Structure formats: structure tokens, C-alpha cells
Amino acid sequence: MENKIKRESHLVPPRTEAIRLSDYLGGVFQSIPSRKGMKKAIKKQLVFVDGEVASTAKYLYGGETIDLYEEAKKKSTLQLDLGILYEDEDLAVVNKPSGIVVSGNQFRTLENALPNSLEKSTKIDRLAFPKPAHRLDFPTSGVLLVAKTQGTLASLKKQFEAHQIQKVYHAICIGEIPQKGYLKSPIQGKWASTQYEVLERVASSKYGYLNLLEVQILTGRRHQIRIHLSEIGHPILGDVQYGKESLTSSGNGLYLHASSIQFQHPITQVVVSISQMLPKKFKKIFRSLNSWYN
């Protein structure tokens, strides 16, 4: 069975009547629950009955062992030093560096670095390669949730859609912004809500003031925090896309960091909270952050 990996096994219980394999397989395997999907697997010679390649016409009488295999895929992987903040058989939380996309058609993506950074799951519904459950912008750093099994991925996506996963960001923005704010405006035709609080403020000869913000997004639109802060005249430091041209900062990237995430583990149902300290470039502006690194 070269180039094949066993995914699931099933023992057919005793039967009073024989049944055609293609009629029996609907709902038997977690990884391919549909009959249509299993017919495709049979056609690809990924289904074996008692160790022999199966056909759709084979009859089952009870007592047979059905094995479902998957093709061993090849994937170009990227060597990248990722910080692993949490990992188990079902999922992981990694520290995404700034300056890399999460996924896409190009080779240099965080997704392509995951197989070299994480342990393979042994679960029967494991994904061929770990898959990010959400995205962070190219210039944004911080915590990123990764699924290692199909069931976990589906569950996490449902939690995101229901806004049950809490994410906290930290950002440095420009100007004398109010101490607290609730921002609500449409982004690409869909309403988006962001709330923030100023944790610390320092005077700046170039920017007037720089503010360390703690931010929570109540919706998950693309570039939401960056757009909302720019709309009220207080763009994030280093934002060349949404910032003011005369007040852009170059060389240190975007000062936006996903600092924590909280979610319910899809398997154990335990609430998991993971945090990652702010990048060191933040402490160069706010000296009070030095204690984070001692």
C-alpha cells in the first residue's frame, strides 16, 4: 500500500442480509461521511475489505473489516521558527511573526511552515496538513489558532461564526484619542464593531501622542481594527495603507499584535486561554513594558 496512509477502520456487524458495499458506506466513516464521497474513494482504490482492494459491487455479509486509506500527499514546506504556545492532538496555537501571510498561493506562508513546526495528529480524522482556523493580516503578529483534525476545524469555524471566540489585540495609535471608544461602521458593506481602551499615553514630537491600546473586535472583518482607527483620525503606527502619509513610520512594521485568544476546546470542552507578550518594539516606546521581559 505504497503512498497510502490508513485513516479509519470499521468492523461490519453481523447481518441477516447481504448488502452492496456502496450502499452500506454512507455515514460509516467520520472523515468521508457521504456515499458519494465514499464512491470516489473506492474508485481511487482507497477502500479495502479484509485487506483486498474493494469495488462498489462487493457484497458484505457481516464480520468484514473495512479500511479507509488516504493518499500520501506531497507538500512543499517552509522552514520558519514559529513559537508554539499550545499544542495537543487536536489543535495548536502559534505565534505568527509579522511580515508573512497566513495562507495563499505563494510558497512563503505560515501554513506551509506548520508541518515542520507541529507534531502530526494520530486522530482518525486528522488533516493531511495542519490548517489555520482564522487569519491575521500580513503585517500583524500574534496568536493564531490552528486545527489538526477535520472535526476540530469545523468546530472552531462554528465558534468563530457565532462570535464565541474572544480575541484581544494591542496596538499603538497616533494622536490624542479618547480614553475609551466603541467604533461601529460598515466595512465592505457589512457592519463591524470594535472597542478599545487606552492603557498608556506618551507625548511625541512627531505624532503629538502615541497611545497603547487594548482592542477587542466584536466582528471579524478584514483589516477591521486598522480601518476603524483610521476612520476616526487615529491610525495605527506603521500603517502605510491606512495611515496619514505625512505621519507614516517605516522600518519597524505595523504596531498591531494579537495578544490573546480564548476558546472552548472542541474535544475536551475546557475553556482555553492563551496569551503572548507584546513584541519588543512596543517596549521601546512604552518603557513600562520592560517588566514583561524580565
mmCIF file of C-alpha atoms in Angstrom:
data_model
loop_
_atom_site.group_PDB
_atom_site.id
_atom_site.type_symbol
_atom_site.label_atom_id
_atom_site.label_comp_id
_atom_site.label_asym_id
_atom_site.label_seq_id
_atom_site.Cartn_x
_atom_site.Cartn_y
_atom_site.Cartn_z
ATOM 1 C CA MET A 1 0.000 0.000 0.000
ATOM 2 C CA GLU A 2 2.714 2.359 -1.026
ATOM 3 C CA ASN A 3 1.772 6.051 -0.943
ATOM 4 C CA LYS A 4 -1.322 5.306 1.156
ATOM 5 C CA ILE A 5 -1.968 6.046 4.832
ATOM 6 C CA LYS A 6 -4.676 4.227 6.816
ATOM 7 C CA ARG A 7 -7.217 6.717 8.090
ATOM 8 C CA GLU A 8 -10.078 4.710 9.620
ATOM 9 C CA SER A 9 -11.177 1.101 10.137
ATOM 10 C CA HIS A 10 -14.668 -0.319 10.573
ATOM 11 C CA LEU A 11 -15.878 -3.794 11.548
ATOM 12 C CA VAL A 12 -19.158 -4.705 9.848
ATOM 13 C CA PRO A 13 -21.595 -6.075 12.452
ATOM 14 C CA PRO A 14 -23.465 -9.376 11.847
ATOM 15 C CA ARG A 15 -26.164 -9.050 9.208
ATOM 16 C CA THR A 16 -29.227 -11.081 8.247
ATOM 17 C CA GLU A 17 -28.999 -9.952 4.615
ATOM 18 C CA ALA A 18 -26.087 -9.174 2.338
ATOM 19 C CA ILE A 19 -25.662 -5.551 1.271
ATOM 20 C CA ARG A 20 -23.679 -3.953 -1.506
ATOM 21 C CA LEU A 21 -20.609 -2.072 -0.226
ATOM 22 C CA SER A 22 -21.542 1.174 -1.992
ATOM 23 C CA ASP A 23 -24.969 1.105 -0.294
ATOM 24 C CA TYR A 24 -23.527 0.355 3.140
ATOM 25 C CA LEU A 25 -20.824 3.014 3.414
ATOM 26 C CA GLY A 26 -22.918 6.152 3.876
ATOM 27 C CA GLY A 27 -22.228 7.580 7.347
ATOM 28 C CA VAL A 28 -19.768 4.847 8.338
ATOM 29 C CA PHE A 29 -16.566 6.922 8.309
ATOM 30 C CA GLN A 30 -16.164 10.281 10.016
ATOM 31 C CA SER A 31 -13.675 11.635 7.506
ATOM 32 C CA ILE A 32 -15.901 10.856 4.477
ATOM 33 C CA PRO A 33 -19.496 10.588 5.712
ATOM 34 C CA SER A 34 -21.329 10.738 2.360
ATOM 35 C CA ARG A 35 -21.976 7.810 -0.003
ATOM 36 C CA LYS A 36 -20.884 9.954 -2.934
ATOM 37 C CA GLY A 37 -17.552 10.690 -1.252
ATOM 38 C CA MET A 38 -17.020 7.011 -0.453
ATOM 39 C CA LYS A 39 -17.727 6.013 -4.070
ATOM 40 C CA LYS A 40 -14.946 8.361 -5.119
ATOM 41 C CA ALA A 41 -12.654 6.791 -2.518
ATOM 42 C CA ILE A 42 -13.463 3.299 -3.849
ATOM 43 C CA LYS A 43 -12.732 4.445 -7.394
ATOM 44 C CA LYS A 44 -9.342 5.739 -6.226
ATOM 45 C CA GLN A 45 -8.655 2.327 -4.618
ATOM 46 C CA LEU A 46 -8.579 3.809 -1.120
ATOM 47 C CA VAL A 47 -11.091 1.333 0.358
ATOM 48 C CA PHE A 48 -10.060 -2.208 1.334
ATOM 49 C CA VAL A 49 -12.205 -5.061 2.609
ATOM 50 C CA ASP A 50 -10.307 -7.703 4.585
ATOM 51 C CA GLY A 51 -7.072 -6.432 3.089
ATOM 52 C CA GLU A 52 -8.217 -6.512 -0.549
ATOM 53 C CA VAL A 53 -8.965 -3.552 -2.800
ATOM 54 C CA ALA A 54 -12.745 -3.121 -2.800
ATOM 55 C CA SER A 55 -15.195 -2.427 -5.623
ATOM 56 C CA THR A 56 -18.651 -0.844 -5.429
ATOM 57 C CA ALA A 57 -20.196 -4.178 -6.410
ATOM 58 C CA LYS A 58 -18.734 -6.103 -3.465
ATOM 59 C CA TYR A 59 -21.270 -7.561 -1.058
ATOM 60 C CA LEU A 60 -20.941 -7.527 2.725
ATOM 61 C CA TYR A 61 -22.289 -10.332 4.895
ATOM 62 C CA GLY A 62 -21.072 -9.201 8.321
ATOM 63 C CA GLY A 63 -17.754 -9.629 10.078
ATOM 64 C CA GLU A 64 -15.675 -7.907 7.371
ATOM 65 C CA THR A 65 -13.101 -5.254 8.220
ATOM 66 C CA ILE A 66 -13.267 -2.179 6.022
ATOM 67 C CA ASP A 67 -10.191 0.055 5.940
ATOM 68 C CA LEU A 68 -10.247 3.582 4.537
ATOM 69 C CA TYR A 69 -6.941 4.995 3.338
ATOM 70 C CA GLU A 70 -5.830 8.412 2.143
ATOM 71 C CA GLU A 71 -3.234 9.246 -0.460
ATOM 72 C CA ALA A 72 0.046 10.458 0.992
ATOM 73 C CA LYS A 73 0.199 13.964 -0.405
ATOM 74 C CA LYS A 74 3.363 15.862 -1.036
ATOM 75 C CA LYS A 75 3.603 19.450 0.117
ATOM 76 C CA SER A 76 6.387 21.984 -0.170
ATOM 77 C CA THR A 77 7.116 23.040 3.390
ATOM 78 C CA LEU A 78 8.791 26.157 4.703
ATOM 79 C CA GLN A 79 11.407 26.262 7.430
ATOM 80 C CA LEU A 80 10.313 29.022 9.812
ATOM 81 C CA ASP A 81 10.961 29.451 13.515
ATOM 82 C CA LEU A 82 7.444 29.541 14.950
ATOM 83 C CA GLY A 83 6.680 29.971 18.626
ATOM 84 C CA ILE A 84 4.374 27.130 19.709
ATOM 85 C CA LEU A 85 2.223 28.460 22.553
ATOM 86 C CA TYR A 86 -0.024 25.409 22.926
ATOM 87 C CA GLU A 87 -0.364 22.043 21.213
ATOM 88 C CA ASP A 88 -2.269 18.795 21.591
ATOM 89 C CA GLU A 89 -3.626 16.071 19.285
ATOM 90 C CA ASP A 90 -6.444 18.273 18.011
ATOM 91 C CA LEU A 91 -5.127 21.805 17.696
ATOM 92 C CA ALA A 92 -2.321 24.247 18.320
ATOM 93 C CA VAL A 93 -1.814 27.944 19.000
ATOM 94 C CA VAL A 94 1.227 29.512 17.363
ATOM 95 C CA ASN A 95 2.830 32.945 17.486
ATOM 96 C CA LYS A 96 2.617 34.342 13.961
ATOM 97 C CA PRO A 97 5.517 36.642 13.033
ATOM 98 C CA SER A 98 4.744 39.905 11.276
ATOM 99 C CA GLY A 99 5.639 40.098 7.601
ATOM 100 C CA ILE A 100 4.184 36.762 6.482
ATOM 101 C CA VAL A 101 0.763 35.825 5.113
ATOM 102 C CA VAL A 102 -1.202 33.081 6.842
ATOM 103 C CA SER A 103 -2.064 31.182 3.646
ATOM 104 C CA GLY A 104 -2.280 31.639 -0.091
ATOM 105 C CA ASN A 105 -0.836 30.587 -3.424
ATOM 106 C CA GLN A 106 2.698 31.712 -2.682
ATOM 107 C CA PHE A 107 5.295 29.466 -1.028
ATOM 108 C CA ARG A 108 6.218 31.728 1.898
ATOM 109 C CA THR A 109 3.124 31.303 4.065
ATOM 110 C CA LEU A 110 2.667 30.397 7.693
ATOM 111 C CA GLU A 111 0.534 27.425 6.626
ATOM 112 C CA ASN A 112 3.459 25.950 4.702
ATOM 113 C CA ALA A 113 5.614 26.213 7.837
ATOM 114 C CA LEU A 114 3.159 24.349 10.103
ATOM 115 C CA PRO A 115 4.084 20.759 9.078
ATOM 116 C CA ASN A 116 7.693 21.414 10.143
ATOM 117 C CA SER A 117 6.652 23.009 13.444
ATOM 118 C CA LEU A 118 3.828 20.814 14.781
ATOM 119 C CA GLU A 119 3.519 17.143 15.712
ATOM 120 C CA LYS A 120 1.281 15.043 13.473
ATOM 121 C CA SER A 121 -2.075 14.130 14.953
ATOM 122 C CA THR A 122 -2.870 10.444 15.358
ATOM 123 C CA LYS A 123 -6.642 11.018 15.335
ATOM 124 C CA ILE A 124 -8.629 9.201 12.660
ATOM 125 C CA ASP A 125 -9.962 12.454 11.197
ATOM 126 C CA ARG A 126 -6.565 14.124 11.133
ATOM 127 C CA LEU A 127 -5.936 16.674 8.420
ATOM 128 C CA ALA A 128 -3.207 15.862 5.931
ATOM 129 C CA PHE A 129 -1.615 19.173 6.959
ATOM 130 C CA PRO A 130 -2.461 21.479 9.887
ATOM 131 C CA LYS A 131 -4.787 24.297 8.834
ATOM 132 C CA PRO A 132 -5.187 27.801 10.321
ATOM 133 C CA ALA A 133 -8.703 28.314 11.698
ATOM 134 C CA HIS A 134 -8.634 32.077 11.052
ATOM 135 C CA ARG A 135 -6.378 34.780 9.620
ATOM 136 C CA LEU A 136 -4.144 37.616 10.711
ATOM 137 C CA ASP A 137 -3.010 40.352 8.310
ATOM 138 C CA PHE A 138 0.410 40.142 6.673
ATOM 139 C CA PRO A 139 1.915 42.867 8.949
ATOM 140 C CA THR A 140 0.115 41.717 12.129
ATOM 141 C CA SER A 141 1.831 39.454 14.662
ATOM 142 C CA GLY A 142 0.452 37.317 17.458
ATOM 143 C CA VAL A 143 -1.620 34.307 18.466
ATOM 144 C CA LEU A 144 -3.102 32.158 15.716
ATOM 145 C CA LEU A 145 -5.337 29.119 16.224
ATOM 146 C CA VAL A 146 -4.543 26.046 14.112
ATOM 147 C CA ALA A 147 -6.640 22.892 13.619
ATOM 148 C CA LYS A 148 -5.021 19.461 13.264
ATOM 149 C CA THR A 149 -8.199 17.420 12.657
ATOM 150 C CA GLN A 150 -11.254 17.845 10.439
ATOM 151 C CA GLY A 151 -13.663 17.823 13.377
ATOM 152 C CA THR A 152 -11.692 20.456 15.255
ATOM 153 C CA LEU A 153 -11.545 22.705 12.201
ATOM 154 C CA ALA A 154 -15.311 22.515 11.694
ATOM 155 C CA SER A 155 -15.995 23.198 15.382
ATOM 156 C CA LEU A 156 -13.642 26.184 15.571
ATOM 157 C CA LYS A 157 -15.140 27.713 12.436
ATOM 158 C CA LYS A 158 -18.602 27.460 14.033
ATOM 159 C CA GLN A 159 -17.294 29.163 17.179
ATOM 160 C CA PHE A 160 -15.847 31.993 15.092
ATOM 161 C CA GLU A 161 -19.100 32.396 13.147
ATOM 162 C CA ALA A 162 -21.059 32.569 16.428
ATOM 163 C CA HIS A 163 -18.550 35.111 17.870
ATOM 164 C CA GLN A 164 -17.807 32.735 20.754
ATOM 165 C CA ILE A 165 -14.028 33.059 20.465
ATOM 166 C CA GLN A 166 -12.575 36.069 22.274
ATOM 167 C CA LYS A 167 -9.500 37.762 20.836
ATOM 168 C CA VAL A 168 -7.612 40.672 22.373
ATOM 169 C CA TYR A 169 -5.241 42.868 20.388
ATOM 170 C CA HIS A 170 -2.777 45.549 21.400
ATOM 171 C CA ALA A 171 -1.945 48.443 19.119
ATOM 172 C CA ILE A 172 -0.136 51.769 19.174
ATOM 173 C CA CYS A 173 -2.098 54.541 17.518
ATOM 174 C CA ILE A 174 -1.363 58.179 16.713
ATOM 175 C CA GLY A 175 -2.886 61.358 18.214
ATOM 176 C CA GLU A 176 -4.887 62.310 21.298
ATOM 177 C CA ILE A 177 -7.572 59.648 21.174
ATOM 178 C CA PRO A 178 -10.378 59.469 23.793
ATOM 179 C CA GLN A 179 -9.680 57.140 26.721
ATOM 180 C CA LYS A 180 -12.287 54.594 25.634
ATOM 181 C CA GLY A 181 -14.244 54.075 22.476
ATOM 182 C CA TYR A 182 -16.801 51.925 20.716
ATOM 183 C CA LEU A 183 -16.460 52.110 16.952
ATOM 184 C CA LYS A 184 -19.148 50.875 14.606
ATOM 185 C CA SER A 185 -19.237 51.363 10.856
ATOM 186 C CA PRO A 186 -19.590 49.180 7.760
ATOM 187 C CA ILE A 187 -16.573 47.538 6.164
ATOM 188 C CA GLN A 188 -17.098 46.294 2.616
ATOM 189 C CA GLY A 189 -20.840 46.582 3.087
ATOM 190 C CA LYS A 190 -21.016 44.678 6.395
ATOM 191 C CA TRP A 191 -21.320 46.227 9.840
ATOM 192 C CA ALA A 192 -18.282 45.915 12.089
ATOM 193 C CA SER A 193 -17.838 46.719 15.779
ATOM 194 C CA THR A 194 -14.595 47.486 17.614
ATOM 195 C CA GLN A 195 -13.998 48.605 21.188
ATOM 196 C CA TYR A 196 -10.764 49.902 22.688
ATOM 197 C CA GLU A 197 -9.240 51.338 25.853
ATOM 198 C CA VAL A 198 -6.109 53.453 26.207
ATOM 199 C CA LEU A 199 -3.722 51.736 28.632
ATOM 200 C CA GLU A 200 -0.951 54.319 28.420
ATOM 201 C CA ARG A 201 -0.155 57.520 26.521
ATOM 202 C CA VAL A 202 3.140 59.251 25.835
ATOM 203 C CA ALA A 203 3.882 62.599 24.195
ATOM 204 C CA SER A 204 5.637 62.551 20.827
ATOM 205 C CA SER A 205 7.272 65.437 18.953
ATOM 206 C CA LYS A 206 6.314 63.886 15.598
ATOM 207 C CA TYR A 207 2.893 62.386 16.321
ATOM 208 C CA GLY A 208 1.617 64.567 19.163
ATOM 209 C CA TYR A 209 0.755 61.492 21.220
ATOM 210 C CA LEU A 210 1.264 57.748 20.947
ATOM 211 C CA ASN A 211 -1.295 55.528 22.667
ATOM 212 C CA LEU A 212 -1.055 51.922 23.764
ATOM 213 C CA LEU A 213 -4.490 50.436 23.151
ATOM 214 C CA GLU A 214 -6.163 47.228 24.228
ATOM 215 C CA VAL A 215 -8.629 46.329 21.485
ATOM 216 C CA GLN A 216 -11.417 43.787 21.092
ATOM 217 C CA ILE A 217 -13.269 43.158 17.864
ATOM 218 C CA LEU A 218 -16.901 42.148 18.137
ATOM 219 C CA THR A 219 -16.987 41.182 14.465
ATOM 220 C CA GLY A 220 -14.255 39.795 12.223
ATOM 221 C CA ARG A 221 -13.911 41.926 9.112
ATOM 222 C CA ARG A 222 -10.711 42.184 7.088
ATOM 223 C CA HIS A 223 -8.429 44.996 8.360
ATOM 224 C CA GLN A 224 -11.171 45.950 10.830
ATOM 225 C CA ILE A 225 -9.053 47.493 13.590
ATOM 226 C CA ARG A 226 -6.851 49.356 11.127
ATOM 227 C CA ILE A 227 -9.812 50.776 9.212
ATOM 228 C CA HIS A 228 -11.827 51.818 12.263
ATOM 229 C CA LEU A 229 -8.935 53.632 13.942
ATOM 230 C CA SER A 230 -8.024 55.334 10.672
ATOM 231 C CA GLU A 231 -11.623 56.480 10.165
ATOM 232 C CA ILE A 232 -11.578 58.421 13.458
ATOM 233 C CA GLY A 233 -8.225 60.029 12.640
ATOM 234 C CA HIS A 234 -6.007 57.872 14.848
ATOM 235 C CA PRO A 235 -4.327 55.309 12.557
ATOM 236 C CA ILE A 236 -2.046 52.597 13.886
ATOM 237 C CA LEU A 237 1.626 53.480 13.946
ATOM 238 C CA GLY A 238 3.393 51.979 10.943
ATOM 239 C CA ASP A 239 0.221 51.514 8.867
ATOM 240 C CA VAL A 240 1.294 52.568 5.385
ATOM 241 C CA GLN A 241 -2.056 51.509 3.888
ATOM 242 C CA TYR A 242 -4.487 53.332 6.169
ATOM 243 C CA GLY A 243 -2.205 55.863 7.887
ATOM 244 C CA LYS A 244 -1.620 59.504 7.101
ATOM 245 C CA GLU A 245 1.125 59.869 4.507
ATOM 246 C CA SER A 246 2.907 62.608 6.460
ATOM 247 C CA LEU A 247 2.853 60.530 9.654
ATOM 248 C CA THR A 248 3.931 57.107 8.463
ATOM 249 C CA SER A 249 6.684 55.235 10.253
ATOM 250 C CA SER A 250 8.980 52.985 8.260
ATOM 251 C CA GLY A 251 11.365 50.245 9.272
ATOM 252 C CA ASN A 252 9.511 48.744 12.255
ATOM 253 C CA GLY A 253 6.361 47.460 10.595
ATOM 254 C CA LEU A 254 2.807 47.697 11.903
ATOM 255 C CA TYR A 255 2.278 48.136 15.640
ATOM 256 C CA LEU A 256 -0.634 45.704 15.883
ATOM 257 C CA HIS A 257 -0.387 42.459 17.822
ATOM 258 C CA ALA A 258 -2.918 39.703 18.556
ATOM 259 C CA SER A 259 -2.015 39.204 22.200
ATOM 260 C CA SER A 260 -4.526 36.641 23.469
ATOM 261 C CA ILE A 261 -7.257 34.223 22.441
ATOM 262 C CA GLN A 262 -9.869 32.331 24.461
ATOM 263 C CA PHE A 263 -11.989 29.472 23.132
ATOM 264 C CA GLN A 264 -13.733 26.270 24.164
ATOM 265 C CA HIS A 265 -11.714 23.214 23.236
ATOM 266 C CA PRO A 266 -13.848 21.261 20.743
ATOM 267 C CA ILE A 267 -12.957 17.881 22.257
ATOM 268 C CA THR A 268 -12.405 18.414 25.993
ATOM 269 C CA GLN A 269 -14.905 21.324 26.248
ATOM 270 C CA VAL A 270 -12.407 23.064 28.555
ATOM 271 C CA VAL A 271 -12.048 26.837 28.119
ATOM 272 C CA VAL A 272 -8.511 27.504 26.869
ATOM 273 C CA SER A 273 -6.859 30.938 27.252
ATOM 274 C CA ILE A 274 -3.525 31.625 25.554
ATOM 275 C CA SER A 275 -1.543 34.879 25.694
ATOM 276 C CA GLN A 276 1.620 36.098 24.007
ATOM 277 C CA MET A 277 3.689 39.059 25.204
ATOM 278 C CA LEU A 278 3.955 42.143 23.030
ATOM 279 C CA PRO A 279 6.838 42.401 20.550
ATOM 280 C CA LYS A 280 9.919 44.141 21.886
ATOM 281 C CA LYS A 281 9.416 47.087 19.544
ATOM 282 C CA PHE A 282 6.447 48.082 21.731
ATOM 283 C CA LYS A 283 8.663 48.467 24.835
ATOM 284 C CA LYS A 284 10.917 50.942 23.060
ATOM 285 C CA ILE A 285 8.004 53.364 23.111
ATOM 286 C CA PHE A 286 6.375 52.357 26.402
ATOM 287 C CA ARG A 287 9.139 51.732 28.937
ATOM 288 C CA SER A 288 6.646 50.366 31.468
ATOM 289 C CA LEU A 289 6.546 47.217 29.334
ATOM 290 C CA ASN A 290 10.166 46.400 30.267
ATOM 291 C CA SER A 291 8.902 44.266 33.147
ATOM 292 C CA TRP A 292 7.335 41.892 30.593
ATOM 293 C CA TYR A 293 10.803 40.785 29.552
ATOM 294 C CA ASN A 294 12.496 40.399 32.927
#
